Short mmCIF file of C-alpha atoms and ligand atoms in Angstrom, two decimals:
data_model
loop_
_atom_site.label_atom_id
_atom_site.label_comp_id
_atom_site.label_asym_id
_atom_site.label_seq_id
_atom_site.Cartn_x
_atom_site.Cartn_y
_atom_site.Cartn_z
CA MET A 861 91.15 59.79 107.15
CA ILE A 862 94.36 60.87 108.66
CA ARG A 863 97.85 58.12 107.94
CA SER A 864 101.11 58.10 109.43
CA VAL A 865 103.33 58.67 106.69
CA VAL A 866 106.90 57.87 106.13
CA ARG A 867 108.82 61.07 105.68
CA GLY A 868 112.59 59.62 106.55
CA PHE A 869 114.19 57.15 107.42
CA GLY A 870 118.05 56.36 108.37
CA ALA A 871 120.10 53.78 110.05
CA SER A 872 123.38 53.07 112.11
CA LEU A 873 125.86 49.86 112.06
CA PRO A 874 128.83 49.72 114.76
CA LYS A 875 132.67 50.00 112.93
CA ARG A 876 133.15 46.56 113.55
CA VAL A 877 132.43 43.72 111.42
CA MET A 878 132.53 40.60 112.68
CA THR A 879 132.82 37.33 110.20
CA ASN A 880 131.80 34.10 110.55
CA SER A 881 135.53 32.92 110.51
CA GLU A 882 136.17 35.24 113.78
CA MET A 883 133.42 33.13 115.23
CA GLU A 884 135.17 29.56 114.76
CA GLU A 885 137.79 30.96 116.96
CA LYS A 886 135.29 32.02 119.65
CA VAL A 887 133.37 28.66 119.87
CA ASP A 888 133.53 25.35 118.02
CA THR A 889 131.60 25.72 115.06
CA SER A 890 132.04 26.78 111.34
CA ASP A 891 131.53 29.46 108.30
CA GLU A 892 129.42 26.73 106.63
CA TRP A 893 127.16 25.61 109.56
CA ILE A 894 126.34 29.39 109.99
CA VAL A 895 125.65 29.98 106.74
CA GLN A 896 123.81 26.41 105.73
CA ARG A 897 121.52 26.97 109.01
CA THR A 898 120.79 30.49 109.00
CA GLY A 899 122.30 32.77 105.97
CA ILE A 900 124.74 34.69 108.27
CA ARG A 901 127.81 35.48 107.08
CA GLN A 902 128.79 38.75 109.29
CA ARG A 903 127.75 40.54 111.85
CA HIS A 904 128.26 43.83 113.24
CA ILE A 905 129.44 44.55 116.81
CA ALA A 906 129.41 47.39 118.82
CA GLY A 907 132.67 49.02 120.35
CA GLU A 908 134.16 50.94 123.40
CA GLY A 909 131.80 53.75 123.44
CA GLU A 910 129.11 52.66 121.12
CA THR A 911 125.62 52.01 122.75
CA THR A 912 122.06 51.38 122.05
CA ALA A 913 121.72 55.20 122.85
CA SER A 914 124.48 56.49 120.22
CA LEU A 915 123.42 53.91 117.57
CA GLY A 916 119.92 54.92 117.83
CA GLU A 917 120.96 58.84 118.08
CA ALA A 918 123.30 58.32 114.53
CA ALA A 919 119.92 56.35 113.28
CA ALA A 920 117.92 58.91 114.22
CA ARG A 921 120.09 62.16 112.70
CA ALA A 922 120.35 60.33 109.39
CA ALA A 923 116.46 60.16 109.44
CA LEU A 924 115.37 63.41 110.42
CA ASP A 925 118.24 64.83 107.53
CA LYS A 926 116.63 62.75 104.83
CA ALA A 927 112.86 63.81 106.04
CA GLY A 928 114.41 67.63 106.15
CA LEU A 929 113.22 68.30 109.39
CA THR A 930 115.01 68.70 112.93
CA ALA A 931 114.28 67.25 116.47
CA ALA A 932 112.12 70.57 117.04
CA ASP A 933 109.58 69.37 114.64
CA LEU A 934 108.98 66.33 116.68
CA ASP A 935 106.20 65.61 119.18
CA VAL A 936 107.31 61.98 120.39
CA ILE A 937 109.89 59.55 120.11
CA ILE A 938 109.53 55.85 120.47
CA VAL A 939 112.76 53.85 120.70
CA ALA A 940 111.91 49.68 120.88
CA THR A 941 114.76 48.03 122.23
CA SER A 942 115.34 45.10 124.77
CA THR A 943 118.90 46.32 125.28
CA PRO A 944 118.58 49.72 126.73
CA ASP A 945 121.87 51.89 128.43
CA ASN A 946 120.31 52.01 131.84
CA THR A 947 117.50 49.74 133.37
CA PHE A 948 115.94 52.92 133.64
CA PRO A 949 115.37 56.06 132.17
CA ALA A 950 114.32 54.67 128.98
CA THR A 951 116.94 54.76 125.69
CA ALA A 952 114.43 57.04 124.54
CA VAL A 953 114.67 60.09 126.62
CA ASN A 954 118.72 59.50 126.19
CA ILE A 955 118.32 59.95 122.62
CA GLN A 956 115.87 62.86 123.15
CA ASN A 957 118.58 64.70 125.12
CA ARG A 958 121.24 63.32 122.57
CA LEU A 959 119.30 65.40 119.79
CA GLY A 960 118.68 68.32 122.07
CA MET A 961 114.95 68.08 121.93
CA HIS A 962 113.43 69.34 125.57
CA HIS A 963 109.63 69.16 124.62
CA GLY A 964 107.29 66.65 123.80
CA ALA A 965 107.48 62.53 125.28
CA ALA A 966 109.90 60.21 124.18
CA PHE A 967 109.18 56.24 125.74
CA ASP A 968 110.98 52.92 124.74
CA VAL A 969 108.50 49.66 124.30
CA GLN A 970 110.18 46.30 124.78
CA ALA A 971 109.05 43.81 122.43
CA VAL A 972 111.98 42.18 121.65
CA CYS A 973 112.58 41.34 117.88
CA SER A 974 108.84 42.41 116.98
CA GLY A 975 109.80 45.93 118.94
CA PHE A 976 109.89 47.73 116.02
CA ILE A 977 106.26 46.55 114.60
CA TYR A 978 105.07 47.26 118.11
CA ALA A 979 106.65 50.65 118.07
CA VAL A 980 105.16 52.00 114.70
CA ALA A 981 101.89 50.58 115.42
CA THR A 982 102.01 52.92 118.66
CA ALA A 983 102.99 55.74 116.70
CA ASP A 984 100.20 55.28 114.50
CA ALA A 985 97.96 55.20 117.23
CA TYR A 986 99.15 58.56 118.34
CA ILE A 987 98.90 59.85 114.86
CA ARG A 988 95.52 58.65 114.26
CA GLY A 989 94.08 59.88 117.75
CA GLY A 990 95.49 63.33 117.42
CA LEU A 991 98.13 62.95 119.91
CA ALA A 992 100.70 63.65 117.60
CA ARG A 993 101.52 65.26 114.60
CA ARG A 994 105.23 64.00 113.77
CA VAL A 995 106.74 60.45 115.76
CA LEU A 996 110.43 59.94 115.00
CA VAL A 997 110.48 55.46 115.93
CA ILE A 998 113.78 53.96 116.30
CA GLY A 999 114.64 50.38 116.24
CA ALA A 1000 118.16 49.88 118.28
CA GLU A 1001 120.16 46.91 120.02
CA THR A 1002 122.91 46.10 120.99
CA PHE A 1003 122.65 42.09 121.37
CA SER A 1004 125.79 42.01 121.94
CA ARG A 1005 126.09 42.72 125.17
CA ILE A 1006 123.81 40.11 126.78
CA LEU A 1007 124.86 37.42 124.86
CA ASP A 1008 127.02 34.23 126.00
CA TRP A 1009 129.98 34.38 124.41
CA ASN A 1010 130.48 30.52 124.95
CA ASP A 1011 127.22 29.24 124.17
CA ARG A 1012 127.36 28.24 119.71
CA THR A 1013 123.60 28.13 119.61
CA THR A 1014 123.34 31.76 120.60
CA CYS A 1015 126.32 33.71 120.03
CA VAL A 1016 126.85 33.24 116.60
CA LEU A 1017 122.95 34.52 115.64
CA PHE A 1018 123.21 37.94 116.78
CA GLY A 1019 124.13 42.12 116.04
CA ASP A 1020 124.20 45.13 116.99
CA GLY A 1021 122.65 48.53 115.59
CA ALA A 1022 120.17 50.74 114.82
CA GLY A 1023 117.56 52.42 112.36
CA ALA A 1024 114.91 54.92 112.17
CA ILE A 1025 111.47 55.86 110.67
CA VAL A 1026 110.04 59.75 110.81
CA LEU A 1027 106.31 59.23 110.77
CA GLU A 1028 104.27 62.12 109.55
CA ALA A 1029 100.68 62.76 109.92
CA GLN A 1030 99.22 63.34 106.59
CA GLU A 1031 95.05 63.57 105.00
CA GLY A 1032 94.81 60.49 103.07
CA SER A 1033 91.54 59.16 101.25
CA GLY A 1034 91.09 56.08 103.22
CA THR A 1035 91.38 53.74 100.74
CA THR A 1036 94.72 51.08 100.18
CA ALA A 1037 95.86 54.21 97.73
CA ASP A 1038 97.19 55.93 100.45
CA ARG A 1039 100.63 56.92 101.14
CA GLY A 1040 101.13 55.47 105.23
CA VAL A 1041 100.19 52.56 107.50
CA LEU A 1042 97.39 50.97 106.56
CA THR A 1043 97.15 48.17 109.23
CA ALA A 1044 99.05 46.52 112.01
CA GLN A 1045 98.47 43.75 113.56
CA LEU A 1046 99.70 42.65 116.75
CA ARG A 1047 99.94 39.41 118.72
CA SER A 1048 101.48 38.13 122.19
CA ASP A 1049 101.70 34.72 123.92
CA GLY A 1050 103.66 34.75 127.21
CA ALA A 1051 103.27 30.96 127.34
CA HIS A 1052 106.22 30.81 125.58
CA LYS A 1053 108.25 32.77 127.70
CA GLU A 1054 110.96 30.50 128.08
CA LYS A 1055 111.83 29.75 124.81
CA LEU A 1056 113.61 32.98 124.11
CA TYR A 1057 114.21 35.21 126.81
CA VAL A 1058 117.06 37.05 129.68
CA ASP A 1059 118.05 34.70 132.28
CA GLY A 1060 118.63 37.96 134.43
CA GLY A 1061 116.67 41.22 135.41
CA PRO A 1062 116.54 43.86 138.31
CA SER A 1063 113.98 42.03 140.00
CA THR A 1064 114.67 39.26 140.06
CA THR A 1065 118.65 38.53 140.01
CA GLY A 1066 119.63 41.92 139.89
CA THR A 1067 121.83 41.32 137.43
CA VAL A 1068 121.55 41.97 133.17
CA GLY A 1069 121.62 38.66 132.11
CA HIS A 1070 122.15 36.19 129.28
CA LEU A 1071 119.92 35.77 126.05
CA ARG A 1072 119.04 31.69 126.30
CA MET A 1073 116.87 30.51 123.51
CA GLU A 1074 115.37 26.75 122.61
CA GLY A 1075 116.41 27.45 118.67
CA ARG A 1076 114.49 24.60 117.27
CA GLU A 1077 111.39 25.65 119.46
CA VAL A 1078 111.44 28.81 118.52
CA PHE A 1079 112.11 27.83 114.83
CA LYS A 1080 108.96 25.31 114.89
CA HIS A 1081 106.31 28.39 115.50
CA ALA A 1082 107.89 30.81 113.30
CA VAL A 1083 106.62 30.38 110.12
CA GLY A 1084 102.76 29.79 111.47
CA MET A 1085 103.28 32.92 113.37
CA ILE A 1086 104.44 35.03 110.93
CA THR A 1087 102.16 34.03 107.93
CA ASP A 1088 99.13 33.84 110.69
CA VAL A 1089 99.35 38.02 111.22
CA ILE A 1090 100.62 38.94 107.17
CA GLU A 1091 96.96 37.07 106.49
CA ALA A 1092 95.56 39.31 109.02
CA ALA A 1093 97.30 42.41 107.45
CA PHE A 1094 95.51 41.07 103.76
CA ASP A 1095 92.70 40.40 105.29
CA ALA A 1096 92.21 43.92 107.18
CA THR A 1097 92.67 45.81 103.75
CA GLY A 1098 91.32 43.73 101.25
CA THR A 1099 94.71 43.45 99.78
CA THR A 1100 96.30 39.62 98.15
CA ALA A 1101 100.37 39.03 97.75
CA GLU A 1102 100.27 39.66 94.17
CA ASP A 1103 99.35 43.60 95.28
CA LEU A 1104 102.64 43.61 97.21
CA ASP A 1105 106.08 45.35 96.13
CA TRP A 1106 108.32 44.61 98.95
CA LEU A 1107 108.14 42.48 102.09
CA VAL A 1108 110.70 43.57 104.80
CA PRO A 1109 110.92 40.83 107.34
CA HIS A 1110 112.62 40.81 110.97
CA GLN A 1111 115.84 39.22 109.99
CA ALA A 1112 116.43 35.93 112.35
CA ASN A 1113 117.15 33.33 109.80
CA ARG A 1114 117.02 33.06 106.23
CA ARG A 1115 115.33 29.66 105.88
CA ILE A 1116 112.23 31.25 108.47
CA ILE A 1117 111.80 34.34 105.73
CA ASP A 1118 111.88 31.96 102.81
CA GLY A 1119 109.91 29.62 104.59
CA SER A 1120 107.45 32.25 105.00
CA ALA A 1121 107.31 33.71 101.56
CA ARG A 1122 106.68 30.31 99.87
CA LYS A 1123 103.91 29.51 101.78
CA LEU A 1124 101.98 32.95 101.30
CA GLY A 1125 103.59 32.61 97.62
CA ILE A 1126 105.49 35.94 97.57
CA PRO A 1127 108.29 35.62 94.88
CA LEU A 1128 112.11 35.87 96.70
CA ASP A 1129 113.14 38.57 94.42
CA LYS A 1130 110.16 40.83 96.52
CA VAL A 1131 111.53 39.95 99.61
CA VAL A 1132 114.19 42.30 101.23
CA VAL A 1133 117.00 39.89 103.00
CA THR A 1134 120.30 41.45 105.39
CA VAL A 1135 120.33 38.58 107.23
CA ASP A 1136 123.90 38.08 105.74
CA LEU A 1137 124.96 41.61 106.21
CA HIS A 1138 123.54 42.36 109.60
CA GLY A 1139 122.64 38.97 111.84
CA ASN A 1140 119.72 39.48 114.47
CA THR A 1141 119.56 42.98 115.10
CA SER A 1142 116.29 41.96 117.26
CA ALA A 1143 114.12 45.56 116.36
CA ALA A 1144 116.33 46.91 114.81
CA SER A 1145 116.36 44.69 111.99
CA ILE A 1146 113.20 45.52 109.90
CA PRO A 1147 114.52 49.60 109.87
CA LEU A 1148 118.07 48.79 109.20
CA ALA A 1149 116.74 46.25 105.98
CA LEU A 1150 114.16 49.23 105.18
CA ASN A 1151 117.10 51.91 104.80
CA VAL A 1152 119.00 49.19 102.86
CA ALA A 1153 116.10 49.15 100.40
CA ALA A 1154 114.85 52.80 100.39
CA SER A 1155 118.40 53.84 99.47
CA ASP A 1156 119.51 51.60 96.94
CA GLY A 1157 116.25 52.77 95.19
CA ARG A 1158 114.19 49.10 95.52
CA ILE A 1159 111.57 50.79 97.72
CA LYS A 1160 110.30 53.67 96.01
CA GLU A 1161 107.52 56.13 96.79
CA GLY A 1162 104.18 54.01 96.67
CA ASP A 1163 105.13 50.73 96.81
CA LEU A 1164 103.44 48.56 99.12
CA VAL A 1165 105.47 47.26 101.82
CA LEU A 1166 104.50 44.51 104.53
CA LEU A 1167 106.79 44.37 107.49
CA GLU A 1168 106.30 41.30 109.43
CA ALA A 1169 108.31 39.96 113.17
CA MET A 1170 108.37 37.74 115.55
CA GLY A 1171 110.17 37.09 118.75
CA GLY A 1172 110.77 36.57 122.55
CA GLY A 1173 107.56 36.21 124.22
CA PHE A 1174 106.51 35.13 122.04
CA THR A 1175 105.27 38.84 119.92
CA TRP A 1176 104.58 38.40 116.57
CA GLY A 1177 102.96 41.09 113.80
CA SER A 1178 102.86 42.95 110.84
CA VAL A 1179 102.54 46.50 109.26
CA LEU A 1180 101.27 46.90 105.96
CA LEU A 1181 101.96 50.63 104.56
CA ARG A 1182 102.35 52.71 101.58
CA TRP A 1183 106.19 53.89 101.14
C1 COA B 1831 119.40 28.17 115.93
C2 COA B 1831 119.15 27.51 114.53
C3 COA B 1831 120.18 27.94 113.72
C4 COA B 1831 119.57 25.75 114.79
O1 COA B 1831 120.02 25.25 113.75
P1 COA B 1831 118.90 23.55 113.94
O2 COA B 1831 119.02 23.18 112.31
O3 COA B 1831 117.47 23.86 114.96
O4 COA B 1831 119.77 22.87 114.78
P2 COA B 1831 120.04 22.20 116.25
O5 COA B 1831 119.41 23.17 117.12
O6 COA B 1831 119.09 21.28 116.08
O7 COA B 1831 120.91 21.81 116.53
C5 COA B 1831 121.63 20.68 115.16
C6 COA B 1831 122.93 20.81 115.78
O8 COA B 1831 124.00 21.41 115.78
C7 COA B 1831 124.76 21.75 116.58
N1 COA B 1831 125.06 23.41 116.83
C8 COA B 1831 124.02 24.34 117.07
N2 COA B 1831 124.99 25.75 116.94
C9 COA B 1831 126.02 25.02 116.40
C10 COA B 1831 127.09 26.10 115.99
N3 COA B 1831 126.95 27.52 115.98
N4 COA B 1831 127.75 25.45 115.07
C11 COA B 1831 128.34 24.23 115.11
N5 COA B 1831 127.46 23.13 115.44
C12 COA B 1831 125.57 23.58 115.86
C13 COA B 1831 124.26 21.88 117.87
O9 COA B 1831 124.82 20.96 119.07
C14 COA B 1831 123.42 20.25 117.03
O10 COA B 1831 124.15 18.95 117.37
P3 COA B 1831 123.39 17.69 118.05
O11 COA B 1831 122.97 16.97 116.70
O12 COA B 1831 125.31 16.85 118.11
O13 COA B 1831 123.39 17.54 118.96
C15 COA B 1831 117.48 27.13 114.55
O14 COA B 1831 116.90 26.63 115.44
C16 COA B 1831 117.13 28.38 113.97
O15 COA B 1831 117.42 29.30 113.70
N6 COA B 1831 116.19 28.27 115.31
C17 COA B 1831 115.28 30.26 115.32
C18 COA B 1831 116.29 30.92 116.03
C19 COA B 1831 115.65 32.48 115.85
O16 COA B 1831 115.79 32.63 114.43
N7 COA B 1831 115.54 32.93 116.91
C20 COA B 1831 115.60 34.29 116.89
C21 COA B 1831 113.62 34.41 116.93
S1 COA B 1831 113.68 36.11 116.99
#
């Protein structure tokens, strides 16, 4: 059986760090409120010349280096983003060109904060279906550029960055002892689209628009949706919370992360948390967190790792993989 195995990983963050005390100068908020409600202490904000494509390119180069590969070795690039450099073409083709790759295929997927989960699931389907042997999967965002910087209920929550992994086809035995993606569970329900959205777009206002969110409504649904797709991943593979080495959740809010882990009986010392450092970087948050925990030696080859996310749409999903 063909498995999609992580061969390399990398990340890139804008140079500029913005602390909560700097937020206090912009809107009526406090470090104490932000930390207590969200766990966020700082975020990176893209400066002049830093874009979703430039951050994605840097993350891609780091992941290719780690894999010992070049763009010539890739078949497909998939970028998860809701903040593309342009309405079209896809940020993926922009990054493809920046990497000097002129073969294969590159395209974006748009599932907001669940984008990286959707992109990994898509890459895994391409690899298992024999359409590609190596897929570069990138989550890259510059949410700072769609925030309403006068709205304290949203602007304190988000940050910019990019992360990437290289997935490669390898032969497995078909058991959960295999390295690679073991299952992906995807869900969406557009009935919730007004709870977290951007109030502009090419076909409606002709503008880019700003992020709007009913935070309390999102919070209300988050833990239930996350635990649903995690339990589905356990059911699909015959694994349990006890088998997990690491939970690498989407980094939106410390209270959502802790609440989901508690509900599933996953000890907090098995949960990778980077929301304090990065804020919510939407589709970039999981690969950024993977990069931190794999670089500092926490995630090791052979570890069972569960990824999960929930976001605008609503969309939600999980990926269980052996690193
Ligand atoms: C946004 C969020 C942190 C707000 O926390 P909360 O406990 O729900 O807070 P509420 O929205 O009930 O607001 C409580 C009070 O804090 C105020 N407040 C909101 N933002 C504030 C800020 N940045 N600083 C200070 N006060 C703030 C509100 O105005 C409200 O004041 P009021 O009681 O006088 O009306 C929380 O709802 C949340 O995390 N939601 C999920 C968001 C998320 O993760 N989205 C991304 C999903 S991908």
